[in-house]
Every structure is written in structure tokens, then in C-alpha cells.
Amino acid sequence: MRKKEAETPVRRSSRLQPEVSSEEMLNNAEAEEQHAPILLLRSSIKAHRLLPAVMEFQPETEPTQPVLEEEPASMPTRTKKIFLQEKDRTVPGEGPERLLTPSSDWRNLRERRILKPMDSAVSKKRMLGNGQKHILWMSFCAYLLPCLLILGGASWYLWEFGTPRSLLVVPAQMHQGWSSFALLWRKWQRKEGCSSHCRFLLVESIPENLKYEREAVHYTSVYQAWMELLEGANSSIDIAAFYFSLRDMDIDVESPLSRQGKNVLEKLLELPSRGVKLSIAVNSPQKPQSDTEDLTKKGADVKYLDFQHLTGGVLHTKLWIVDKKHIYIGSANMDWRSLTQVKELGAVLYNCSCLAQDLHKIFQMYRYLGEEGVSIPHPWPTAFSADSGHTHPLHMLLNNNTAEVYISSSPFALCSGGRTSDLAAILSVIDDAEQFIYISVMDYVPRCQYCNPMRFWPAVDDRLRTAACDRRVVVRLLVSCWSHSDMSMFVFLESLSLLSQEPLGCPIEVKVFVVPANEEQKKIPFARVNHNKYMVTDRIAYIGTSNWSEDYFTKTAGIGLIINQTIATGDSILVRQELEAVFHRDWDSSYTHNLHSKMSCNTEA
């Protein structure tokens, strides 16, 4: 009796799947071979046993592929062994290895075919979604950009001006900001193109009936220089002045001596009709205002500056800028008396756009302070930063002689970045002198004249004493004596002069200059005075607009022109030599008097 064979154990996976006949499995294998040689996972042990038989139906066989049909179907172990042996001989990617490796390309293709019906609908949704996102993004940018601009503008405003005290000052400060950008732009455009090859002309006003010796030096009159500047102007004239009084409207009778002032005013009134822009910065309040009012009616742009409110002083500057290349700086006010009744001195520089560009920044500061409700910014915007200063002067040619030139300003609150204060400039000129210091000013008072209470101010006085007594530099001081002189000034001057006595013997001399006046001339108020404000040493020339007391350097607006020139070319004369000649002419004239304790300032002609 035959022994009953043990049944093959059936795996759990085969019990869960329906029985598949050999014939059906072969048909399924042929169907899958039409797509790709993908090896399906065996569904049961019977499928695994039939695998060699399925492989017989492959249409082509690689040369290195083992012939499985020669092996008995009942020897799967040997078949596996032969397969492994042959596998070592095959080229990677070919033969059974290629057959048994699933094709990822087919899987991707199959997924695309399944999803193909959905592509059109999905693409439409994606297009709609992308369009909505684009619209949302554009809307976001449209709102974001103005917000960023407003935020940036507000940040810049706070950085430049700080928190505004009142909304009234905001428009003026914004206008200043725009002007700053415009100044920076013009500075960038003209940085390489400005001219530093200049012609220097010393100008002065000699009062009527003031006669010098025939051989004494004489220079071009302020009146002639002003008229030439007015007639030659092509595009613009900028003027900063203490006041305007070019007509004799402030005296009871009409004076023929005011003819020159009226001529200047007539030329100013003609400028707008010629296409020349006239801009003015003038101290306020002033009386009368008829000149500036008439100029405004003709098209001039006039700004009134209340310096009493801003600094506690006045706008005492006297400057002209013509066509942004010619300049005037000096002691003469916009007053008919400054042309015929007052002794004045100044300088005109022609074709000097580098220096004019720097001076124009000071003028722009005055114009800004003329806006309603503004205050002095601290610090000033960088657009107002100085192009010249004591440590970085402009290198130029003045009358074909090399020179170092810069412009100073007062008070310190009106000194932008890099600007040397007027007081610092004066002290540096005194300290630089090696042989002599000659000074001609209307007032020399070493105290604060308009302070309450008055106080002693030895800043300049100490430097002069040090120069004379320590370095043995010759110091000569020529001051004015007229009906409005502060008599305490002569006491201070006497104390300075006493240093020349033995045993000290410091080389210091002091004299006073008196402009004579007849009875008719005495009727003219604020006239018949030496109004000069300059200093010259063996190395430097200084021409300013301020009197020498503390108030003028700490509260009052003024400027100075400093020229360092020591080497002459050929037979040319240096600027400081011209100024030195003027001082010697006045010092040795019959209009100077020795200082004494009981000065009367008698101006009898």
C-alpha cells in the first residue's frame, strides 16, 4: 500500500487569494509583456513554481541568458544556481538583470495615462489660481510701495530735522529737503567743472570830501563794481543784506548824494524784465521797506529773516553772487550812504565759480531761515556742508598767483558741516602771523555789548596780547571814532596800548580814524564813519562783515573771506599786499589820531 504523500503547506497569503490556473497565469504574463518587462510579485508559491515555464514564452532571448527549458521544472534550486552563475557573466543592465528590474519610466507613463483625463480641469484651476495670486500680489505691491515711501520719507524727516515743534514748519523743512537734494545734484554736476582761476579786485568807497595824497593808492569804487556786476548779469543775482535803503527816503530833504544808490536800485528793478532772477535775503523787521517792496512788485524773490527770534541778533552779512560765478563780499550795506558817505572796503572775485558755489550754500541757509515758522536745524543737512574751511581751503589762482581760500561764517549755529566759524578764522589768522598784524574795524570791544548784563569777552584781546608780547609780532589796531561809538571801547583800547610801555615793550599800537563832516553832512544819519572790517598779516588777508565784539560772533550772522597767499608770480601784487597798502595809507593819513583817555570823536571838517 502506497504511503500517502504529505500535502504541501499552504501559506496564509495563498489562502486569502483565489486559485489561479496555470493557463490564466500564462495569459496574464503575456498581456503584461506587451507593456514592459515588469516582474510582478508572486501571488503564491504555485506562481513561483510556474515562473520558468512563463519565461519560455519570451519572444527573444539574450545570448548570455540561460536556457531554462533544458532544466527540469522540478529543480528550482539548480535553476537558481545556474541563474546566479550566469548573472556574474552578464553585462550590467542586460539579460535577466534587466528583465527583473522594474521600469520606472513605465510607472510614470502609467500614472500620466491615469491622470490624463484630469489634466485639462486641473490646468484650468491652476490657471485661475495663478491669475488670482498675480492679482493679489500686484494689489499688495500697490499698497506696499506707497507705505514704504511714506515710511522712508518720515524716517528721513526725523533724521534730518527731528520731531517738528509745529505742523507749520513741516512744509518749509520739506522745501529745504528738496533744496538739499537739488544742491547735491548741482554739486555733483559741477564738481569737476567749476572754475578756480579767478580775478581778484579790491574795491572801496571813499566818502565825499575825504582826500588822500595824490600818490596814495586808490582802488575801484564799490559803486562802479556793483554797476558792472548788474549790467553783466545773465541768469541770476543773489543778495544778502542787513537792510535796503538805496533812496534818500529816510531823511527830510532830497540829497543829490543819493544818486548812486538810486542808480543801483533802478538796475535791480530792471533785472526780472531782462530774464535775470533776483533773490534777496534781508534782515527783518526793517524800516523803511519801500525798496524791497518795489523789488518784489517787479518780480524779485525776497525773504525776510527774523534773526532776533532765531539767534538774538541780526543778519549783518553783505554778499552778492552773480550768475553763480562772480561774488562780492565786504562791509558796504545796500545803502546809498555806503557809496558816498561811508568809508567801505570789499572784494570782488570774477569767474570764480568754485568759491561762488560754496558761498551760495550760506545764502541758501539764509533763504531757508526766511520761511515761516522754521528754526535752525542741528545739524544742518549735508547738502549745506562747506566746500572750504580752515583745514580744507580751496586751492586756486588769484590774479595768476596761487592761493588758499575759504569762507567763514557766524554765528556757530549757522556753520554747517566743515564750515569754519568767523571767530575761529580770525583767531587762526592772528596765531599764524609771524611779523605783523594790521587790523581796521569800526568797533573793537572785548565784551558782549548787547548782553544784559554786559560781560567781559577776552577771546580776541588775549590772542593779540599773546602775539605781541610772546612772539613779538607787531600789532597795529585802527578803529573808528564817530557819533555812535561806544566810549567804553577806548578804555579797553588804552589798556591794550599800555603794553607797549617799558618794561614790557610789547609792539602794540592803537589809533582812531575820524571821517570829517561839514554842517550839511552832519544832517545825514549813520554816515561819515570808517566802516571797514579787515585784517592783514605777513601771510594772510581777511575781509569780513562783522564788528569785533562778542555779539557779532555768537548771535549775529556774518561772513569772512580768508586768502592765504605768500608767493607772487613775476611783478604781480598779492592780495595781502594790496590790503597792506590800504592800511598804511589810512594809518599814515591826516584822518588818524593817537589814542587818549578823553576821546571826543570830533568830526568837524
Coordinates of C-alpha atoms in Angstrom, one line a residue:
M1 CA 0.0 0.0 0.0
R2 CA 1.5 3.3 -1.1
K3 CA 2.3 5.8 1.5
K4 CA 0.2 8.9 1.3
E5 CA 2.3 12.0 0.4
A6 CA 2.3 14.9 2.8
E7 CA 0.4 17.8 1.4
T8 CA 2.3 20.9 0.6
P9 CA 1.6 23.5 3.3
V10 CA -0.3 26.5 2.0
R11 CA 0.8 29.9 3.1
R12 CA -1.6 32.4 4.6
S13 CA -1.3 34.6 1.6
S14 CA -2.4 31.9 -0.8
R15 CA -5.4 31.1 1.4
L16 CA -6.5 34.7 1.1
Q17 CA -6.3 34.8 -2.7
P18 CA -8.4 32.9 -5.2
E19 CA -7.0 29.9 -7.0
V20 CA -5.5 30.9 -10.4
S21 CA -4.9 28.2 -13.0
S22 CA -1.7 27.8 -14.9
E23 CA -3.3 28.8 -18.2
E24 CA -4.7 32.0 -16.7
M25 CA -1.3 33.0 -15.3
L26 CA 0.3 32.4 -18.6
N27 CA -2.2 34.7 -20.4
N28 CA -1.7 37.4 -17.8
A29 CA 2.0 37.2 -18.2
E30 CA 1.7 37.6 -22.0
A31 CA -0.5 40.6 -21.5
E32 CA 2.0 42.3 -19.2
E33 CA 4.9 41.6 -21.6
Q34 CA 3.2 43.8 -24.2
H35 CA 3.8 46.8 -22.0
A36 CA 7.2 46.3 -20.4
P37 CA 9.3 43.6 -18.8
I38 CA 7.9 44.2 -15.3
L39 CA 8.4 41.4 -12.8
L40 CA 5.2 41.1 -10.8
L41 CA 5.3 40.0 -7.2
R42 CA 4.4 36.3 -7.0
S43 CA 0.9 35.8 -5.7
S44 CA 1.5 32.3 -4.4
I45 CA 4.0 29.5 -4.3
K46 CA 2.4 28.0 -7.4
A47 CA 3.1 31.1 -9.3
H48 CA 6.7 30.9 -8.3
R49 CA 6.9 27.3 -9.5
L50 CA 5.4 28.3 -12.8
L51 CA 7.9 31.1 -13.3
P52 CA 10.4 29.1 -15.5
A53 CA 7.5 28.0 -17.7
V54 CA 6.3 31.6 -18.1
M55 CA 9.8 32.7 -19.2
E56 CA 9.7 30.1 -22.1
F57 CA 7.2 32.4 -24.0
Q58 CA 9.6 35.4 -24.2
P59 CA 10.0 36.3 -27.9
E60 CA 13.7 36.9 -27.8
T61 CA 16.5 35.7 -25.5
E62 CA 19.8 37.4 -25.0
P63 CA 22.8 35.4 -25.9
T64 CA 24.0 35.3 -22.3
Q65 CA 20.6 34.3 -20.9
P66 CA 20.5 30.7 -19.6
V67 CA 18.2 28.2 -21.5
L68 CA 15.8 27.3 -18.7
E69 CA 13.8 24.9 -20.7
E70 CA 16.7 22.3 -20.7
E71 CA 16.5 22.1 -16.9
P72 CA 13.8 20.0 -15.2
A73 CA 11.0 22.1 -13.8
S74 CA 11.3 20.2 -10.5
M75 CA 14.8 21.6 -9.8
P76 CA 14.3 25.2 -8.8
T77 CA 17.4 25.2 -6.7
R78 CA 19.7 24.2 -9.6
T79 CA 17.9 26.7 -11.8
K80 CA 18.6 29.4 -9.3
K81 CA 22.2 28.3 -9.1
I82 CA 22.6 28.4 -12.9
F83 CA 20.9 31.8 -12.9
L84 CA 23.3 33.2 -10.3
Q85 CA 26.3 31.8 -12.2
E86 CA 25.2 33.3 -15.5
K87 CA 24.4 36.6 -13.8
D88 CA 28.0 37.1 -13.0
R89 CA 28.8 36.8 -16.7
T90 CA 26.2 39.3 -17.9
V91 CA 26.8 42.9 -18.7
P92 CA 25.1 45.2 -16.1
G93 CA 21.7 46.3 -17.3
E94 CA 21.2 43.4 -19.7
G95 CA 19.9 39.9 -19.6
P96 CA 17.9 38.6 -16.6
E97 CA 19.0 41.6 -14.5
R98 CA 17.3 43.9 -17.0
L99 CA 14.3 41.6 -17.0
L100 CA 13.9 41.5 -13.3
T101 CA 14.4 45.3 -12.8
P102 CA 11.1 47.2 -12.8
S103 CA 10.9 50.1 -15.3
S104 CA 10.3 53.4 -13.6
D105 CA 9.6 55.0 -17.0
W106 CA 6.6 52.7 -17.4
R107 CA 5.3 53.6 -14.0
N108 CA 5.5 57.3 -14.8
L109 CA 3.8 56.7 -18.1
R110 CA 1.0 54.7 -16.5
E111 CA 0.4 57.5 -13.9
R112 CA 0.3 60.1 -16.6
R113 CA -2.3 58.0 -18.5
I114 CA -4.4 57.6 -15.5
L115 CA -4.3 61.3 -14.7
K116 CA -4.7 62.4 -18.3
P117 CA -8.4 62.9 -18.2
M118 CA -8.0 65.2 -15.2
D119 CA -5.2 67.4 -16.8
S120 CA -7.5 69.9 -18.6
A121 CA -9.6 70.5 -15.5
V122 CA -6.6 70.8 -13.2
S123 CA -4.8 73.1 -15.6
K124 CA -7.8 75.4 -15.7
K125 CA -7.9 75.5 -11.9
R126 CA -4.2 76.2 -11.8
M127 CA -4.5 79.0 -14.3
L128 CA -7.3 80.5 -12.3
G129 CA -5.3 80.1 -9.1
N130 CA -2.2 81.7 -10.7
G131 CA -4.2 84.6 -12.0
Q132 CA -5.7 85.3 -8.6
K133 CA -2.3 85.1 -7.0
H134 CA -0.9 87.5 -9.5
I135 CA -3.7 90.0 -8.9
L136 CA -3.3 89.7 -5.2
W137 CA 0.4 90.2 -5.4
M138 CA 0.0 93.3 -7.6
S139 CA -2.5 94.7 -5.2
F140 CA -0.2 94.0 -2.3
C141 CA 2.7 95.8 -4.1
A142 CA 0.5 98.7 -5.0
Y143 CA -0.3 99.2 -1.3
L144 CA 3.2 98.3 -0.1
L145 CA 5.2 100.8 -2.3
P146 CA 3.4 103.9 -1.0
C147 CA 3.7 102.7 2.6
L148 CA 7.4 102.2 2.1
L149 CA 7.8 105.6 0.5
I150 CA 5.9 107.3 3.4
L151 CA 7.9 105.3 6.0
G152 CA 11.2 106.2 4.3
G153 CA 10.2 109.9 4.0
A154 CA 9.1 110.0 7.6
S155 CA 12.4 108.4 8.7
W156 CA 14.4 110.8 6.6
Y157 CA 12.5 113.8 8.1
L158 CA 13.1 112.7 11.7
W159 CA 16.7 112.0 10.9
E160 CA 17.3 115.5 9.3
F161 CA 15.0 117.7 11.4
G162 CA 13.8 115.7 14.5
T163 CA 10.3 116.0 15.9
P164 CA 8.6 119.1 14.5
R165 CA 7.6 121.7 17.0
S166 CA 4.6 122.7 14.9
L167 CA 2.9 121.5 11.7
L168 CA 3.6 124.9 10.2
V169 CA 7.3 124.3 9.9
V170 CA 6.9 121.0 8.0
P171 CA 6.3 122.5 4.5
A172 CA 9.3 124.7 4.9
Q173 CA 11.5 121.9 6.1
M174 CA 10.3 119.7 3.3
H175 CA 11.2 122.5 0.9
Q176 CA 14.6 122.7 2.5
G177 CA 15.0 118.9 2.0
W178 CA 14.1 119.2 -1.7
S179 CA 16.6 122.1 -2.0
S180 CA 19.2 119.9 -0.3
F181 CA 18.7 117.2 -3.0
A182 CA 18.9 119.9 -5.7
L183 CA 22.1 121.3 -4.2
L184 CA 23.6 117.8 -4.1
W185 CA 22.7 117.2 -7.7
R186 CA 24.1 120.6 -8.8
K187 CA 27.2 119.9 -6.8
W188 CA 27.7 116.5 -8.4
Q189 CA 27.2 118.0 -11.9
R190 CA 29.6 121.0 -11.3
K191 CA 32.1 119.3 -9.1
E192 CA 34.6 118.9 -11.9
G193 CA 33.5 121.9 -13.9
C194 CA 33.8 124.8 -11.5
S195 CA 36.4 127.5 -12.1
S196 CA 39.2 128.2 -9.7
H197 CA 41.2 130.6 -12.0
C198 CA 39.8 133.9 -10.6
R199 CA 40.4 137.6 -11.0
F200 CA 40.5 139.4 -7.7
L201 CA 39.6 143.1 -7.4
L202 CA 39.8 145.1 -4.2
V203 CA 37.0 147.8 -4.0
E204 CA 36.3 150.6 -1.6
S205 CA 34.1 153.6 -1.0
I206 CA 35.7 156.9 -0.1
P207 CA 33.3 159.4 1.5
E208 CA 32.8 162.7 -0.1
N209 CA 35.4 165.3 0.9
L210 CA 37.8 162.6 2.2
K211 CA 41.0 163.4 0.3
Y212 CA 44.3 161.5 0.3
E213 CA 47.6 162.4 -1.1
R214 CA 47.9 162.2 -4.8
E215 CA 50.5 159.4 -4.7
A216 CA 48.3 157.4 -2.3
V217 CA 46.8 154.1 -3.6
H218 CA 43.3 154.1 -4.9
Y219 CA 41.1 151.2 -5.9
T220 CA 37.9 150.7 -7.9
S221 CA 34.8 152.1 -6.2
V222 CA 32.1 149.8 -4.7
Y223 CA 29.6 151.7 -6.9
Q224 CA 31.4 151.0 -10.1
A225 CA 31.9 147.3 -9.2
W226 CA 28.2 146.9 -8.4
M227 CA 27.1 148.6 -11.6
E228 CA 29.4 146.3 -13.7
L229 CA 28.0 143.2 -11.9
L230 CA 24.4 144.4 -12.5
E231 CA 25.0 145.2 -16.2
G232 CA 26.8 141.9 -16.9
A233 CA 24.4 139.6 -15.1
N234 CA 22.8 137.0 -17.4
S235 CA 20.9 134.5 -15.3
S236 CA 20.7 135.3 -11.6
I237 CA 21.8 137.6 -8.8
D238 CA 21.6 136.6 -5.1
I239 CA 22.0 139.3 -2.4
A240 CA 22.1 139.0 1.3
A241 CA 21.9 142.3 3.2
F242 CA 21.3 143.9 6.6
Y243 CA 18.7 146.3 5.0
F244 CA 17.9 148.1 1.8
S245 CA 17.9 151.9 1.7
L246 CA 19.2 152.9 -1.7
R247 CA 17.0 156.1 -1.8
D248 CA 17.1 159.1 0.5
M249 CA 13.6 158.4 1.9
D250 CA 14.9 158.3 5.5
I251 CA 16.0 162.0 5.5
D252 CA 13.9 165.1 5.4
V253 CA 15.3 166.6 2.3
E254 CA 16.3 165.0 -1.0
S255 CA 20.0 164.8 -1.3
P256 CA 21.9 164.8 -4.6
L257 CA 24.4 162.5 -2.9
S258 CA 21.9 159.6 -3.1
R259 CA 22.1 159.5 -6.9
Q260 CA 24.4 156.5 -7.0
G261 CA 22.1 154.5 -4.7
K262 CA 19.1 155.3 -6.9
N263 CA 21.1 154.1 -10.0
V264 CA 21.8 150.8 -8.3
L265 CA 18.1 150.3 -7.4
E266 CA 17.0 151.1 -10.9
K267 CA 19.3 148.4 -12.3
L268 CA 17.9 146.0 -9.7
L269 CA 14.4 146.8 -10.7
E270 CA 15.2 146.0 -14.4
L271 CA 16.6 142.6 -13.7
P272 CA 13.4 140.5 -13.8
S273 CA 12.4 142.1 -17.1
R274 CA 15.7 141.0 -18.6
G275 CA 15.2 137.4 -17.5
V276 CA 17.6 137.7 -14.6
K277 CA 16.3 136.1 -11.4
L278 CA 16.8 138.3 -8.4
S279 CA 16.8 136.5 -5.0
I280 CA 17.2 138.5 -1.8
A281 CA 17.7 137.6 1.9
V282 CA 17.3 140.6 4.2
N283 CA 17.0 141.1 7.9
S284 CA 13.6 141.8 9.4
P285 CA 12.0 144.0 10.7
Q286 CA 13.4 146.9 8.8
K287 CA 12.2 150.4 8.1
P288 CA 11.6 151.6 5.6
Q289 CA 10.8 148.6 3.4
S290 CA 9.9 150.6 0.3
D291 CA 13.0 149.3 -1.7
T292 CA 12.3 145.6 -1.1
E293 CA 8.5 146.1 -1.6
D294 CA 9.2 147.7 -5.0
L295 CA 11.6 145.0 -5.9
T296 CA 9.0 142.3 -5.0
K297 CA 6.4 144.0 -7.2
K298 CA 8.9 143.8 -10.1
G299 CA 9.4 140.1 -9.6
A300 CA 12.2 139.8 -7.1
D301 CA 12.0 136.9 -4.6
V302 CA 12.6 138.5 -1.2
K303 CA 12.9 136.5 2.0
Y304 CA 12.7 138.4 5.4
L305 CA 14.7 136.9 8.2
D306 CA 13.8 137.5 11.9
F307 CA 17.2 136.9 13.4
Q308 CA 16.2 138.4 16.6
H309 CA 13.9 135.4 17.1
L310 CA 16.3 132.9 15.6
T311 CA 19.6 133.9 17.3
G312 CA 19.0 137.1 19.3
G313 CA 21.0 139.1 16.7
V314 CA 20.6 140.4 13.1
L315 CA 21.5 139.4 9.6
H316 CA 24.7 141.6 9.2
T317 CA 26.0 139.8 6.1
K318 CA 26.7 141.7 2.9
L319 CA 27.2 139.5 -0.2
W320 CA 26.4 139.2 -3.9
I321 CA 26.5 136.2 -6.1
V322 CA 26.1 136.9 -9.8
D323 CA 25.5 134.1 -12.3
K324 CA 26.9 131.6 -9.7
K325 CA 30.4 132.6 -10.7
H326 CA 31.1 136.3 -9.6
I327 CA 30.9 137.3 -6.0
Y328 CA 31.1 140.4 -3.8
I329 CA 32.0 140.3 0.0
G330 CA 32.6 143.5 2.0
S331 CA 31.5 146.0 4.6
A332 CA 29.1 148.0 2.3
N333 CA 25.4 147.8 3.1
M334 CA 22.7 148.2 0.4
D335 CA 22.5 151.9 1.3
W336 CA 23.2 155.0 -0.7
R337 CA 25.4 156.2 2.1
S338 CA 27.7 153.2 1.7
L339 CA 28.5 154.6 -1.8
T340 CA 29.2 158.2 -1.0
Q341 CA 29.1 159.0 2.8
V342 CA 30.7 156.0 4.5
K343 CA 34.2 154.5 4.1
E344 CA 33.9 150.9 3.0
L345 CA 36.1 148.1 1.7
G346 CA 35.3 144.8 0.0
A347 CA 36.4 142.3 -2.6
V348 CA 35.0 141.2 -6.0
L349 CA 36.1 137.9 -7.5
Y350 CA 35.3 137.2 -11.1
N351 CA 34.9 133.8 -12.9
C352 CA 35.3 132.1 -9.5
S353 CA 32.5 129.5 -9.6
C354 CA 34.1 127.1 -7.1
L355 CA 34.1 129.8 -4.4
A356 CA 30.7 131.1 -5.6
Q357 CA 29.3 127.7 -5.2
D358 CA 30.5 127.5 -1.6
L359 CA 29.2 131.0 -0.8
H360 CA 25.8 130.1 -2.3
K361 CA 25.3 127.4 0.3
I362 CA 25.4 130.1 3.0
F363 CA 22.9 132.2 1.0
Q364 CA 20.6 129.1 0.7
M365 CA 20.8 128.7 4.5
Y366 CA 19.6 132.3 4.9
R367 CA 16.8 131.7 2.4
Y368 CA 15.6 128.7 4.3
L369 CA 15.6 130.6 7.6
G370 CA 13.3 133.1 5.9
E371 CA 10.5 130.5 5.7
E372 CA 7.6 130.9 8.1
G373 CA 7.8 129.1 11.4
V374 CA 11.3 127.5 10.9
S375 CA 14.0 127.0 13.4
I376 CA 17.8 126.5 12.9
P377 CA 18.4 122.8 12.3
H378 CA 21.1 121.0 14.2
P379 CA 23.0 119.6 12.4
W380 CA 22.5 121.2 9.1
P381 CA 21.7 118.8 6.2
T382 CA 24.8 117.5 4.4
A383 CA 23.8 119.4 1.2
F384 CA 24.8 122.6 3.0
S385 CA 28.2 121.3 4.1
A386 CA 31.1 123.6 3.3
D387 CA 33.3 123.1 0.3
S388 CA 36.1 125.1 2.1
G389 CA 37.4 125.7 5.6
H390 CA 40.5 126.3 7.6
T391 CA 41.6 122.7 7.3
H392 CA 40.5 122.2 3.7
P393 CA 40.8 125.5 1.8
L394 CA 40.1 125.8 -1.9
H395 CA 43.3 125.9 -4.0
M396 CA 43.0 128.4 -6.7
L397 CA 44.7 131.1 -8.8
L398 CA 44.0 134.7 -7.9
N399 CA 45.4 137.1 -10.5
N400 CA 47.7 134.2 -11.6
N401 CA 49.1 133.7 -8.1
T402 CA 48.4 130.5 -6.2
A403 CA 46.3 131.0 -3.1
E404 CA 44.4 129.0 -0.5
V405 CA 40.9 130.5 0.1
Y406 CA 38.0 129.7 2.3
I407 CA 34.8 131.3 3.6
S408 CA 33.9 131.6 7.3
S409 CA 30.5 132.2 8.9
S410 CA 29.0 133.3 12.1
P411 CA 27.3 132.6 14.5
F412 CA 28.3 129.0 15.1
A413 CA 24.7 127.9 14.8
L414 CA 24.9 128.8 11.1
C415 CA 28.0 126.8 10.5
S416 CA 27.2 123.6 8.5
G417 CA 29.5 120.6 8.3
G418 CA 33.1 121.6 7.5
R419 CA 32.4 125.4 7.9
T420 CA 34.9 127.4 9.9
S421 CA 33.3 129.9 12.3
D422 CA 34.2 133.5 11.8
L423 CA 35.7 133.8 15.2
A424 CA 37.9 130.7 14.7
A425 CA 39.1 132.1 11.4
I426 CA 40.1 135.4 12.9
L427 CA 42.0 133.7 15.8
S428 CA 43.8 131.3 13.3
V429 CA 44.9 134.3 11.3
I430 CA 46.3 136.0 14.4
D431 CA 48.1 132.8 15.5
D432 CA 49.6 132.3 12.1
A433 CA 51.2 135.8 11.9
E434 CA 55.0 135.9 12.1
Q435 CA 55.9 139.6 11.5
F436 CA 52.9 141.9 11.8
I437 CA 49.1 142.0 12.3
Y438 CA 47.2 145.1 10.9
I439 CA 43.5 145.4 11.8
S440 CA 41.0 148.0 10.7
V441 CA 37.5 147.7 12.2
M442 CA 34.7 150.1 13.1
D443 CA 34.2 148.6 16.6
Y444 CA 36.7 146.7 18.8
V445 CA 35.0 145.9 22.1
P446 CA 36.2 142.9 24.2
R447 CA 32.9 142.3 25.8
C448 CA 29.3 141.4 24.9
Q449 CA 27.8 144.8 24.1
Y450 CA 24.2 143.8 23.8
C451 CA 24.0 141.3 26.7
N452 CA 22.1 142.1 29.9
P453 CA 24.2 142.3 32.0
M454 CA 27.3 143.0 29.9
R455 CA 30.2 140.7 30.3
F456 CA 33.9 140.7 29.5
W457 CA 34.9 138.8 26.4
P458 CA 38.7 138.5 26.0
A459 CA 38.8 135.9 23.1
V460 CA 40.5 138.2 20.5
D461 CA 42.1 140.6 23.0
D462 CA 44.1 137.7 24.6
R463 CA 45.4 136.5 21.2
L464 CA 46.6 139.9 20.3
R465 CA 48.4 140.3 23.6
T466 CA 50.0 136.9 23.2
A467 CA 51.1 137.6 19.6
A468 CA 52.8 140.9 20.6
C469 CA 54.2 140.1 24.0
D470 CA 55.2 136.4 23.5
R471 CA 56.0 136.2 19.8
R472 CA 57.0 139.9 19.3
V473 CA 54.6 140.3 16.4
V474 CA 53.9 143.9 15.5
V475 CA 50.2 144.7 16.2
R476 CA 48.5 147.8 14.9
L477 CA 44.8 148.4 15.5
L478 CA 42.9 151.2 13.7
V479 CA 39.3 151.7 15.0
S480 CA 36.6 154.2 14.1
C481 CA 35.6 157.2 16.1
W482 CA 32.2 158.7 15.3
S483 CA 29.0 159.9 17.0
H484 CA 27.7 156.3 17.7
S485 CA 31.0 155.0 19.2
D486 CA 30.8 153.0 22.4
M487 CA 33.1 155.1 24.7
S488 CA 34.0 152.1 26.8
M489 CA 35.8 150.8 23.7
F490 CA 38.5 153.4 24.2
V491 CA 39.2 152.3 27.7
F492 CA 39.8 148.7 26.6
L493 CA 42.0 150.0 23.8
E494 CA 44.0 152.1 26.2
S495 CA 44.7 149.1 28.4
L496 CA 45.9 147.2 25.3
S497 CA 48.1 150.1 24.2
L498 CA 49.7 150.3 27.7
L499 CA 51.5 147.1 27.0
S500 CA 53.9 149.0 24.7
Q501 CA 55.4 150.8 27.6
E502 CA 58.5 149.7 29.4
P503 CA 59.5 147.4 30.8
L504 CA 57.1 145.2 28.7
G505 CA 57.7 147.0 25.4
C506 CA 55.2 144.8 23.6
P507 CA 54.9 146.1 19.9
I508 CA 51.2 147.2 20.1
E509 CA 49.9 150.5 18.7
V510 CA 46.3 151.8 18.6
K511 CA 44.9 154.7 16.5
V512 CA 41.5 156.0 15.7
F513 CA 40.2 157.1 12.3
V514 CA 37.8 160.1 12.0
V515 CA 35.9 160.9 8.9
P516 CA 35.3 164.7 8.8
A517 CA 31.8 166.2 8.2
N518 CA 30.5 169.6 7.4
E519 CA 27.2 171.0 8.6
E520 CA 25.2 169.6 5.7
Q521 CA 26.8 166.2 6.0
K522 CA 26.2 166.1 9.7
K523 CA 22.4 166.1 9.0
I524 CA 22.8 162.7 7.3
P525 CA 22.2 160.0 9.9
F526 CA 24.5 157.0 10.3
A527 CA 27.1 158.4 7.9
R528 CA 30.7 159.8 8.0
V529 CA 32.4 156.8 9.5
N530 CA 35.2 154.3 8.6
H531 CA 33.1 151.1 8.3
N532 CA 36.0 148.8 7.3
K533 CA 36.3 145.3 8.7
Y534 CA 39.5 143.7 7.6
M535 CA 42.8 142.3 8.9
V536 CA 46.1 141.7 7.0
T537 CA 49.3 139.9 8.2
D538 CA 52.5 139.0 6.6
R539 CA 50.9 135.8 5.3
I540 CA 47.0 136.2 5.2
A541 CA 44.3 138.6 4.2
Y542 CA 41.0 138.6 5.9
I543 CA 37.9 140.6 4.7
G544 CA 34.8 140.4 6.8
T545 CA 31.4 141.8 7.5
S546 CA 31.3 141.9 11.3
N547 CA 32.4 144.3 14.0
W548 CA 34.7 142.8 16.7
S549 CA 32.6 142.2 19.8
E550 CA 31.2 139.0 21.2
D551 CA 27.6 139.6 19.9
Y552 CA 28.7 139.7 16.3
F553 CA 30.3 136.2 16.6
T554 CA 27.8 134.5 18.8
K555 CA 24.4 136.0 17.7
T556 CA 24.8 138.0 14.5
A557 CA 25.0 136.5 11.0
G558 CA 28.2 137.5 9.2
I559 CA 30.9 136.0 6.9
G560 CA 34.6 136.3 6.2
L561 CA 36.9 135.8 3.2
I562 CA 40.3 134.4 4.1
I563 CA 43.1 134.4 1.5
N564 CA 46.4 132.8 2.2
Q565 CA 48.9 134.0 -0.5
T566 CA 52.6 134.3 0.0
I567 CA 54.3 133.8 -3.4
A568 CA 53.9 136.3 -6.3
T569 CA 54.5 135.4 -9.9
G570 CA 56.7 137.9 -11.7
D571 CA 55.8 141.5 -11.0
S572 CA 52.2 140.8 -9.8
I573 CA 50.9 142.0 -6.5
L574 CA 49.5 139.7 -3.9
V575 CA 46.1 140.3 -2.4
R576 CA 47.5 140.8 1.1
Q577 CA 50.0 143.3 -0.4
E578 CA 47.1 145.4 -1.8
L579 CA 45.3 145.3 1.6
E580 CA 48.5 146.2 3.4
A581 CA 48.9 149.2 1.1
V582 CA 45.4 150.4 2.0
F583 CA 46.1 150.1 5.8
H584 CA 49.4 152.0 5.5
R585 CA 47.6 154.8 3.5
D586 CA 45.0 155.2 6.2
W587 CA 47.4 154.7 9.1
D588 CA 49.6 157.5 7.9
S589 CA 46.8 159.8 6.8
S590 CA 45.8 163.0 8.4
Y591 CA 42.5 161.4 9.5
T592 CA 44.1 159.2 12.1
H593 CA 44.7 160.3 15.7
N594 CA 46.6 158.9 18.6
L595 CA 44.5 157.2 21.3
H596 CA 44.0 159.1 24.6
S597 CA 41.7 158.7 27.5
K598 CA 39.4 161.6 26.7
M599 CA 38.4 160.9 23.1
S600 CA 35.8 163.4 21.7
C601 CA 35.5 162.0 18.2
N602 CA 35.2 165.5 16.8
T603 CA 34.1 165.2 13.1
E604 CA 34.4 168.8 12.2
A605 CA 35.6 169.2 8.6

